[in-house]
Amino acid sequence: TNLFAKNRGRRSVVISIVAVFWLGYIIASTTQFFFDVKRATENEILRRQQQMQFVQESFIPAVLSENRSLLKDRLEAARKIHMLDFYILQKDREVLEWYNNFNNLDGINADYQVFNQILQNDRLAFRTVKLMDYRFTVGVLQDKKNIMWQTALNMKGQIIQDILIVTLLAGLIVYIFLKDILSLTKILSTRDRSKLASVKSLSKEGQTLLKATQSYENTKQYLEHENRY
């Protein structure tokens, strides 16, 4: 009785192998997904910075022409389609045009001294060009955590599809190839052998094991009968 109790308490090796494979694949897929999102986030940040620089360079003629109405219209059009998030045009100490999301001039009215170079931190990036007496600065917001989160949401279909496929595959393997073996193992771990006749094998391996088990049980019953007499 103790032996059968121990057998019932043990986990199936086959199920454990499939579970380890499934868990390993999930961990590997999740890790790969994280690196894919991280790389996509870095590419998105780089794309926005390149886009910002392109907009700034293309607007230089409007700055030099001193057509501020045209410059303002172009800056606002670029901002509305998220090609840039803030800008400021300074002439000496005078602010000619500006915009930021917080409607706070003091937040961007600085003495910019680094030119033709993108400066950035975890929250924003900006670039200043000096054009005679003008200093023209444009920038974008780049909250890395927020961009990464949005990127992950956009890419979530990829990992969900991978997990569903491997889960269905693992379940199919267990059902088709291991169902017979697990059913026989469950019956053999108890004293009741009457259920062997009700087992229907779907695989060649399971059929072979079922026939061998039934043959063994028939031989065992015959020998027990002979020993009684």
Tab-separated table of C-alpha atoms in Angstrom:
chain	number	residue	atom	x	y	z
A	1	THR	CA	0.000	0.000	0.000
A	2	ASN	CA	2.843	2.394	0.842
A	3	LEU	CA	4.414	1.679	-2.557
A	4	PHE	CA	1.211	2.560	-4.407
A	5	ALA	CA	0.808	5.687	-2.274
A	6	LYS	CA	4.343	6.739	-3.174
A	7	ASN	CA	3.672	6.146	-6.869
A	8	ARG	CA	0.537	8.258	-6.730
A	9	GLY	CA	2.483	11.048	-5.025
A	10	ARG	CA	5.197	11.212	-7.670
A	11	ARG	CA	4.965	13.518	-10.618
A	12	SER	CA	5.011	12.154	-14.143
A	13	VAL	CA	8.470	12.453	-15.693
A	14	VAL	CA	6.922	12.987	-19.119
A	15	ILE	CA	4.680	15.810	-17.911
A	16	SER	CA	7.663	17.334	-16.115
A	17	ILE	CA	9.738	17.263	-19.320
A	18	VAL	CA	6.969	18.936	-21.318
A	19	ALA	CA	6.423	21.489	-18.530
A	20	VAL	CA	10.141	22.309	-18.382
A	21	PHE	CA	10.239	22.701	-22.169
A	22	TRP	CA	7.169	24.968	-22.086
A	23	LEU	CA	8.535	27.071	-19.221
A	24	GLY	CA	11.952	27.332	-20.872
A	25	TYR	CA	10.394	28.478	-24.126
A	26	ILE	CA	8.246	31.063	-22.337
A	27	ILE	CA	11.283	32.462	-20.519
A	28	ALA	CA	13.327	32.546	-23.729
A	29	SER	CA	10.488	34.189	-25.678
A	30	THR	CA	9.903	36.786	-22.962
A	31	THR	CA	13.606	37.609	-22.813
A	32	GLN	CA	13.795	37.944	-26.590
A	33	PHE	CA	10.638	40.078	-26.563
A	34	PHE	CA	12.221	42.417	-23.998
A	35	PHE	CA	15.350	42.874	-26.125
A	36	ASP	CA	13.205	43.393	-29.253
A	37	VAL	CA	11.188	46.086	-27.473
A	38	LYS	CA	14.353	47.718	-26.150
A	39	ARG	CA	15.912	47.777	-29.630
A	40	ALA	CA	12.689	49.102	-31.186
A	41	THR	CA	12.544	51.822	-28.503
A	42	GLU	CA	16.099	52.922	-29.237
A	43	ASN	CA	15.313	52.966	-32.964
A	44	GLU	CA	12.187	55.062	-32.337
A	45	ILE	CA	14.148	57.573	-30.248
A	46	LEU	CA	16.827	57.796	-32.943
A	47	ARG	CA	14.154	58.203	-35.635
A	48	ARG	CA	12.522	61.092	-33.763
A	49	GLN	CA	15.860	62.829	-33.276
A	50	GLN	CA	16.731	62.487	-36.956
A	51	GLN	CA	13.285	63.758	-37.873
A	52	MET	CA	13.705	66.725	-35.517
A	53	GLN	CA	17.060	67.607	-37.088
A	54	PHE	CA	15.626	67.328	-40.598
A	55	VAL	CA	12.765	69.705	-39.719
A	56	GLN	CA	15.189	72.187	-38.164
A	57	GLU	CA	17.517	72.160	-41.177
A	58	SER	CA	14.630	72.570	-43.604
A	59	PHE	CA	13.321	75.606	-41.702
A	60	ILE	CA	16.633	77.494	-41.701
A	61	PRO	CA	15.788	79.428	-44.925
A	62	ALA	CA	12.585	80.683	-43.265
A	63	VAL	CA	14.598	81.871	-40.270
A	64	LEU	CA	17.139	83.714	-42.429
A	65	SER	CA	14.431	85.273	-44.586
A	66	GLU	CA	12.957	86.761	-41.401
A	67	ASN	CA	9.506	85.694	-42.574
A	68	ARG	CA	8.267	84.903	-39.089
A	69	SER	CA	4.689	84.272	-40.140
A	70	LEU	CA	5.794	81.541	-42.553
A	71	LEU	CA	8.200	80.112	-39.975
A	72	LYS	CA	5.495	80.030	-37.293
A	73	ASP	CA	3.051	78.248	-39.602
A	74	ARG	CA	5.627	75.611	-40.526
A	75	LEU	CA	6.688	75.066	-36.938
A	76	GLU	CA	3.096	74.626	-35.808
A	77	ALA	CA	2.355	72.241	-38.680
A	78	ALA	CA	5.398	70.147	-37.748
A	79	ARG	CA	4.429	70.165	-34.076
A	80	LYS	CA	0.866	69.032	-34.782
A	81	ILE	CA	2.138	65.925	-36.579
A	82	HIS	CA	4.636	65.260	-33.737
A	83	MET	CA	7.782	65.936	-35.742
A	84	LEU	CA	8.870	68.179	-32.861
A	85	ASP	CA	7.461	69.028	-29.423
A	86	PHE	CA	8.982	72.387	-28.546
A	87	TYR	CA	10.927	75.189	-30.176
A	88	ILE	CA	12.317	78.651	-29.537
A	89	LEU	CA	13.783	81.300	-31.823
A	90	GLN	CA	15.990	83.854	-30.092
A	91	LYS	CA	17.718	86.956	-31.398
A	92	ASP	CA	20.362	88.068	-28.961
A	93	ARG	CA	18.322	88.121	-25.712
A	94	GLU	CA	14.943	88.597	-27.376
A	95	VAL	CA	12.519	85.687	-27.848
A	96	LEU	CA	10.811	85.891	-31.229
A	97	GLU	CA	8.861	82.596	-31.405
A	98	TRP	CA	8.431	79.765	-28.951
A	99	TYR	CA	6.258	76.855	-27.841
A	100	ASN	CA	6.352	74.061	-25.280
A	101	ASN	CA	3.705	71.718	-23.917
A	102	PHE	CA	3.620	73.432	-20.523
A	103	ASN	CA	3.155	76.953	-21.907
A	104	ASN	CA	6.167	77.945	-19.865
A	105	LEU	CA	8.662	80.229	-21.582
A	106	ASP	CA	11.121	80.080	-18.690
A	107	GLY	CA	11.366	76.337	-19.229
A	108	ILE	CA	13.069	76.731	-22.612
A	109	ASN	CA	14.387	80.319	-22.613
A	110	ALA	CA	17.989	79.431	-21.864
A	111	ASP	CA	21.369	80.713	-22.970
A	112	TYR	CA	22.124	77.968	-25.480
A	113	GLN	CA	25.835	77.709	-26.228
A	114	VAL	CA	26.208	74.233	-27.782
A	115	PHE	CA	25.432	74.325	-31.499
A	116	ASN	CA	24.826	71.748	-34.244
A	117	GLN	CA	24.770	68.916	-31.720
A	118	ILE	CA	21.891	66.920	-30.246
A	119	LEU	CA	21.802	67.137	-26.461
A	120	GLN	CA	19.571	64.725	-24.592
A	121	ASN	CA	18.602	63.062	-21.339
A	122	ASP	CA	16.011	60.415	-20.428
A	123	ARG	CA	13.131	62.856	-20.966
A	124	LEU	CA	13.980	65.052	-23.959
A	125	ALA	CA	16.389	65.874	-26.773
A	126	PHE	CA	17.076	69.214	-28.432
A	127	ARG	CA	19.387	70.844	-30.945
A	128	THR	CA	20.408	74.463	-31.420
A	129	VAL	CA	21.805	76.132	-34.536
A	130	LYS	CA	23.324	79.607	-34.625
A	131	LEU	CA	22.419	81.703	-37.658
A	132	MET	CA	24.072	85.127	-37.494
A	133	ASP	CA	22.292	86.800	-34.554
A	134	TYR	CA	19.670	84.062	-34.299
A	135	ARG	CA	19.667	80.958	-32.144
A	136	PHE	CA	17.103	78.447	-33.354
A	137	THR	CA	16.333	75.537	-31.010
A	138	VAL	CA	13.943	72.638	-31.562
A	139	GLY	CA	13.353	69.573	-29.429
A	140	VAL	CA	11.340	66.415	-28.849
A	141	LEU	CA	10.119	64.664	-25.725
A	142	GLN	CA	11.517	61.155	-25.343
A	143	ASP	CA	10.405	59.604	-22.084
A	144	LYS	CA	12.117	56.256	-22.581
A	145	LYS	CA	9.880	54.331	-20.176
A	146	ASN	CA	6.737	55.634	-21.843
A	147	ILE	CA	8.050	54.925	-25.343
A	148	MET	CA	9.097	51.425	-24.289
A	149	TRP	CA	5.655	50.757	-22.802
A	150	GLN	CA	3.875	51.955	-25.943
A	151	THR	CA	6.251	49.904	-28.091
A	152	ALA	CA	5.557	46.809	-25.990
A	153	LEU	CA	1.809	47.320	-26.402
A	154	ASN	CA	2.241	47.648	-30.170
A	155	MET	CA	4.342	44.478	-30.308
A	156	LYS	CA	2.346	42.403	-27.801
A	157	GLY	CA	0.718	40.365	-30.565
A	158	GLN	CA	4.102	38.824	-31.341
A	159	ILE	CA	4.702	37.278	-27.912
A	160	ILE	CA	1.034	36.361	-27.394
A	161	GLN	CA	1.088	34.445	-30.673
A	162	ASP	CA	4.330	32.650	-29.698
A	163	ILE	CA	2.953	31.648	-26.287
A	164	LEU	CA	-0.329	30.401	-27.759
A	165	ILE	CA	1.444	28.346	-30.420
A	166	VAL	CA	3.876	26.644	-28.032
A	167	THR	CA	1.112	26.064	-25.454
A	168	LEU	CA	-1.159	24.438	-28.025
A	169	LEU	CA	1.773	22.395	-29.353
A	170	ALA	CA	2.715	21.187	-25.880
A	171	GLY	CA	-0.908	20.319	-25.143
A	172	LEU	CA	-1.203	18.437	-28.429
A	173	ILE	CA	1.958	16.462	-27.687
A	174	VAL	CA	0.653	15.511	-24.258
A	175	TYR	CA	-2.738	14.495	-25.604
A	176	ILE	CA	-1.705	12.535	-28.700
A	177	PHE	CA	1.629	10.985	-27.801
A	178	LEU	CA	1.538	10.784	-24.032
A	179	LYS	CA	-2.140	10.185	-23.230
A	180	ASP	CA	-1.826	6.408	-23.561
A	181	ILE	CA	1.335	6.172	-21.462
A	182	LEU	CA	-0.067	8.426	-18.760
A	183	SER	CA	-3.348	6.477	-18.641
A	184	LEU	CA	-1.490	3.171	-18.292
A	185	THR	CA	0.855	4.632	-15.692
A	186	LYS	CA	-2.103	5.865	-13.643
A	187	ILE	CA	-3.777	2.434	-13.755
A	188	LEU	CA	-0.564	0.559	-12.948
A	189	SER	CA	0.068	2.787	-9.931
A	190	THR	CA	-3.075	1.310	-8.319
A	191	ARG	CA	-4.146	-2.241	-7.492
A	192	ASP	CA	-7.163	-2.057	-9.783
A	193	ARG	CA	-6.269	-3.606	-13.180
A	194	SER	CA	-9.849	-3.882	-14.435
A	195	LYS	CA	-9.579	-0.530	-16.179
A	196	LEU	CA	-6.945	-1.839	-18.620
A	197	ALA	CA	-9.672	-3.194	-20.880
A	198	SER	CA	-11.215	0.253	-21.237
A	199	VAL	CA	-7.979	1.945	-22.378
A	200	LYS	CA	-7.944	2.846	-26.083
A	201	SER	CA	-4.557	3.629	-27.535
A	202	LEU	CA	-4.096	6.385	-30.136
A	203	SER	CA	-0.365	5.882	-30.772
A	204	LYS	CA	1.731	2.926	-31.878
A	205	GLU	CA	3.900	3.190	-28.769
A	206	GLY	CA	0.868	3.241	-26.502
A	207	GLN	CA	-0.636	0.215	-28.277
A	208	THR	CA	2.603	-1.734	-27.815
A	209	LEU	CA	2.784	-0.828	-24.135
A	210	LEU	CA	-0.897	-1.679	-23.650
A	211	LYS	CA	-0.480	-5.142	-25.221
A	212	ALA	CA	2.622	-5.830	-23.140
A	213	THR	CA	0.821	-4.775	-19.965
A	214	GLN	CA	-2.239	-6.878	-20.729
A	215	SER	CA	-0.026	-9.869	-21.537
A	216	TYR	CA	1.819	-9.409	-18.269
A	217	GLU	CA	-1.411	-9.185	-16.299
A	218	ASN	CA	-2.815	-12.308	-17.998
A	219	THR	CA	0.376	-14.239	-17.222
A	220	LYS	CA	0.345	-13.019	-13.646
A	221	GLN	CA	-3.277	-14.076	-13.150
A	222	TYR	CA	-2.551	-17.497	-14.688
A	223	LEU	CA	0.421	-18.098	-12.386
A	224	GLU	CA	-1.576	-16.998	-9.327
A	225	HIS	CA	-4.322	-19.423	-10.329
A	226	GLU	CA	-1.785	-22.277	-10.780
A	227	ASN	CA	-0.193	-21.579	-7.392
A	228	ARG	CA	-3.526	-21.943	-5.630
A	229	TYR	CA	-3.853	-25.500	-6.916
